[in-house]
Amino acid sequence: MTNDTTLLQLTYISRICANVSEQQIALIHQQAERNNARLQITGLLLMTDRYFMQLLEGDSAIVKSKFAKIAQDSRHQEVRLVSERLVQQRQFPDWHMGLKRMLDQDEHQDLAAVINLYGQQQQFSTQHADAISLLFRSI
Ligand SMILES: Cc1cc2nc3c(=O)[nH]c(=O)nc-3n(C[C@H](O)[C@H](O)[C@H](O)COP(=O)(O)O)c2cc1C
C-alpha cells in the first residue's frame, strides 16, 4: 500500500458482550478483513477474555466512518476511544485486520493484564494513549 499521505490511526477499547461465541468472533474477523481490504484500512484487533482493543489506520474520513459503524455493533459495548493520531506510515501495512487473542495463561499474559486494566477505564489520558501505542509496537 503506497502513496499514504496523511493517515489516521485510531484506537478504541470495548467490552465483549457476554453471549458472543467463538463463531461470532470468526465472523467479525472475516467481515473486517473483507471490508477493510476494500476500504484500504489496516490494523489489529486484540482480545482478552473480556475486552476488545482495536487499532484502525487509513484515510481519515474512512476510518472515522468505519469506527462510527463499529461503535454501534451489538457484539460489544462500552466502546471508548483511546487515541486518534495522524501518522505518516502505517504500523500494520500487511494486515487488513490481524486478530490476536491474549489470554491470561499464554505468552501474552502481560499484555492481557494491561488490556484488562485499561478496559476498566472510562477515559484515557495522553499517557494511557502513549502506553497503548507502545503495547501495539511490542506485538
Ligand atoms: C470488535 C469489532 C471489530 C470490528 N472491526 C471491523 C473492521 O475492522 N472493519 C469492518 O468493516 N467491520 C468491523 N466490524 C463489524 C462492523 O461493526 C460492522 O458490522 C460492519 O462494518 C458492517 O459493514 P457491512 O454492513 O458493510 O458489511 C467489527 C465489529 C466488532 C464487534
GROMACS .gro file of C-alpha atoms and ligand atoms in nm:
model
  170
    1MET     CA    1   0.000   0.000   0.000
    2THR     CA    2   0.182   0.311  -0.122
    3ASN     CA    3   0.112   0.683  -0.154
    4ASP     CA    4  -0.013   0.723   0.201
    5THR     CA    5  -0.005   1.093   0.278
    6THR     CA    6  -0.192   1.163   0.595
    7LEU     CA    7  -0.328   0.864   0.771
    8LEU     CA    8  -0.544   0.846   1.079
    9GLN     CA    9  -0.456   0.584   1.338
   10LEU     CA   10  -0.745   0.529   1.578
   11THR     CA   11  -0.753   0.301   1.880
   12TYR     CA   12  -1.051   0.207   2.095
   13ILE     CA   13  -1.132  -0.037   2.369
   14SER     CA   14  -1.465  -0.210   2.432
   15ARG     CA   15  -1.622  -0.482   2.640
   16ILE     CA   16  -1.707  -0.807   2.461
   17CYS     CA   17  -2.076  -0.895   2.504
   18ALA     CA   18  -2.121  -1.199   2.725
   19ASN     CA   19  -2.309  -1.401   2.463
   20VAL     CA   20  -2.052  -1.361   2.185
   21SER     CA   21  -1.932  -1.702   2.069
   22GLU     CA   22  -1.609  -1.815   1.903
   23GLN     CA   23  -1.806  -1.845   1.582
   24GLN     CA   24  -1.916  -1.483   1.604
   25ILE     CA   25  -1.558  -1.372   1.662
   26ALA     CA   26  -1.457  -1.559   1.347
   27LEU     CA   27  -1.737  -1.381   1.158
   28ILE     CA   28  -1.626  -1.039   1.284
   29HIS     CA   29  -1.274  -1.118   1.170
   30GLN     CA   30  -1.385  -1.230   0.823
   31GLN     CA   31  -1.612  -0.929   0.783
   32ALA     CA   32  -1.336  -0.692   0.893
   33GLU     CA   33  -1.078  -0.842   0.658
   34ARG     CA   34  -1.313  -0.830   0.362
   35ASN     CA   35  -1.440  -0.474   0.419
   36ASN     CA   36  -1.104  -0.331   0.521
   37ALA     CA   37  -0.930  -0.461   0.210
   38ARG     CA   38  -1.186  -0.270   0.003
   39LEU     CA   39  -1.152   0.045   0.217
   40GLN     CA   40  -0.771   0.028   0.244
   41ILE     CA   41  -0.796   0.007   0.622
   42THR     CA   42  -0.529  -0.189   0.806
   43GLY     CA   43  -0.484  -0.268   1.174
   44LEU     CA   44  -0.506  -0.512   1.456
   45LEU     CA   45  -0.785  -0.647   1.675
   46LEU     CA   46  -0.666  -0.769   2.014
   47MET     CA   47  -0.892  -0.954   2.250
   48THR     CA   48  -0.872  -1.082   2.604
   49ASP     CA   49  -1.144  -1.289   2.769
   50ARG     CA   50  -1.328  -0.959   2.844
   51TYR     CA   51  -1.222  -0.680   2.613
   52PHE     CA   52  -1.151  -0.590   2.254
   53MET     CA   53  -0.885  -0.338   2.169
   54GLN     CA   54  -0.860  -0.240   1.805
   55LEU     CA   55  -0.626  -0.018   1.609
   56LEU     CA   56  -0.758   0.104   1.274
   57GLU     CA   57  -0.549   0.300   1.027
   58GLY     CA   58  -0.624   0.451   0.688
   59ASP     CA   59  -0.779   0.755   0.523
   60SER     CA   60  -0.912   0.980   0.799
   61ALA     CA   61  -1.274   1.012   0.681
   62ILE     CA   62  -1.298   0.640   0.602
   63VAL     CA   63  -1.156   0.533   0.939
   64LYS     CA   64  -1.387   0.772   1.126
   65SER     CA   65  -1.693   0.648   0.945
   66LYS     CA   66  -1.595   0.284   0.997
   67PHE     CA   67  -1.536   0.347   1.367
   68ALA     CA   68  -1.882   0.509   1.395
   69LYS     CA   69  -2.029   0.190   1.248
   70ILE     CA   70  -1.822  -0.043   1.466
   71ALA     CA   71  -1.921   0.154   1.779
   72GLN     CA   72  -2.289   0.069   1.707
   73ASP     CA   73  -2.221  -0.304   1.680
   74SER     CA   74  -2.420  -0.508   1.933
   75ARG     CA   75  -2.143  -0.767   1.971
   76HIS     CA   76  -1.960  -0.531   2.203
   77GLN     CA   77  -2.047  -0.247   2.441
   78GLU     CA   78  -1.887   0.043   2.632
   79VAL     CA   79  -1.688   0.143   2.325
   80ARG     CA   80  -1.434   0.406   2.434
   81LEU     CA   81  -1.195   0.596   2.210
   82VAL     CA   82  -0.839   0.569   2.343
   83SER     CA   83  -0.648   0.773   2.086
   84GLU     CA   84  -0.661   0.929   1.743
   85ARG     CA   85  -0.343   1.050   1.579
   86LEU     CA   86  -0.218   1.140   1.236
   87VAL     CA   87   0.073   0.930   1.117
   88GLN     CA   88   0.296   0.923   0.809
   89GLN     CA   89   0.317   0.548   0.776
   90ARG     CA   90   0.103   0.250   0.854
   91GLN     CA   91   0.212   0.043   1.153
   92PHE     CA   92   0.043  -0.273   1.020
   93PRO     CA   93   0.062  -0.241   0.640
   94ASP     CA   94   0.026  -0.615   0.584
   95TRP     CA   95  -0.283  -0.677   0.793
   96HIS     CA   96  -0.627  -0.572   0.683
   97MET     CA   97  -0.727  -0.689   1.026
   98GLY     CA   98  -0.498  -0.910   1.226
   99LEU     CA   99  -0.667  -1.088   1.518
  100LYS     CA  100  -0.476  -1.179   1.832
  101ARG     CA  101  -0.621  -1.344   2.137
  102MET     CA  102  -0.444  -1.264   2.460
  103LEU     CA  103  -0.545  -1.496   2.732
  104ASP     CA  104  -0.410  -1.481   3.085
  105GLN     CA  105  -0.225  -1.808   3.070
  106ASP     CA  106  -0.033  -1.770   2.745
  107GLU     CA  107   0.282  -1.581   2.647
  108HIS     CA  108   0.082  -1.259   2.612
  109GLN     CA  109  -0.028  -1.253   2.973
  110ASP     CA  110   0.137  -0.916   3.044
  111LEU     CA  111  -0.041  -0.758   2.750
  112ALA     CA  112  -0.368  -0.922   2.851
  113ALA     CA  113  -0.326  -0.777   3.201
  114VAL     CA  114  -0.275  -0.425   3.060
  115ILE     CA  115  -0.579  -0.452   2.834
  116ASN     CA  116  -0.793  -0.587   3.118
  117LEU     CA  117  -0.679  -0.299   3.338
  118TYR     CA  118  -0.740  -0.035   3.073
  119GLY     CA  119  -1.073  -0.194   2.988
  120GLN     CA  120  -1.198  -0.069   3.324
  121GLN     CA  121  -1.104   0.294   3.250
  122GLN     CA  122  -1.374   0.530   3.134
  123GLN     CA  123  -1.140   0.797   2.995
  124PHE     CA  124  -0.790   0.796   2.861
  125SER     CA  125  -0.512   1.049   2.909
  126THR     CA  126  -0.219   1.112   2.673
  127GLN     CA  127  -0.010   0.886   2.897
  128HIS     CA  128  -0.257   0.600   2.857
  129ALA     CA  129  -0.257   0.653   2.481
  130ASP     CA  130   0.125   0.653   2.472
  131ALA     CA  131   0.138   0.332   2.678
  132ILE     CA  132  -0.110   0.166   2.445
  133SER     CA  133   0.088   0.278   2.143
  134LEU     CA  134   0.396   0.110   2.295
  135LEU     CA  135   0.191  -0.201   2.359
  136PHE     CA  136   0.092  -0.219   1.992
  137ARG     CA  137   0.456  -0.169   1.894
  138SER     CA  138   0.556  -0.469   2.104
  139ILE     CA  139   0.332  -0.703   1.904
  140LIG     C1  140  -1.485  -0.568   1.780
  140LIG     C2  141  -1.534  -0.543   1.641
  140LIG     C3  142  -1.444  -0.506   1.542
  140LIG     C4  143  -1.487  -0.483   1.412
  140LIG     N1  144  -1.396  -0.444   1.319
  140LIG     C5  145  -1.437  -0.418   1.195
  140LIG     C6  146  -1.345  -0.372   1.097
  140LIG     O1  147  -1.225  -0.356   1.122
  140LIG     N2  148  -1.393  -0.347   0.972
  140LIG     C7  149  -1.524  -0.366   0.939
  140LIG     O2  150  -1.560  -0.342   0.823
  140LIG     N3  151  -1.613  -0.408   1.030
  140LIG     C8  152  -1.572  -0.434   1.155
  140LIG     N4  153  -1.664  -0.478   1.247
  140LIG     C9  154  -1.803  -0.500   1.203
  140LIG    C10  155  -1.880  -0.369   1.200
  140LIG     O3  156  -1.928  -0.338   1.328
  140LIG    C11  157  -2.000  -0.377   1.104
  140LIG     O4  158  -2.076  -0.489   1.132
  140LIG    C12  159  -1.955  -0.384   0.962
  140LIG     O5  160  -1.860  -0.285   0.931
  140LIG    C13  161  -2.079  -0.368   0.871
  140LIG     O6  162  -2.039  -0.344   0.742
  140LIG     P1  163  -2.117  -0.402   0.617
  140LIG     O7  164  -2.263  -0.395   0.652
  140LIG     O8  165  -2.080  -0.306   0.511
  140LIG     O9  166  -2.062  -0.540   0.600
  140LIG    C14  167  -1.625  -0.500   1.379
  140LIG    C15  168  -1.714  -0.538   1.479
  140LIG    C16  169  -1.670  -0.560   1.607
  140LIG    C17  170  -1.769  -0.602   1.713
   0.00000   0.00000   0.00000
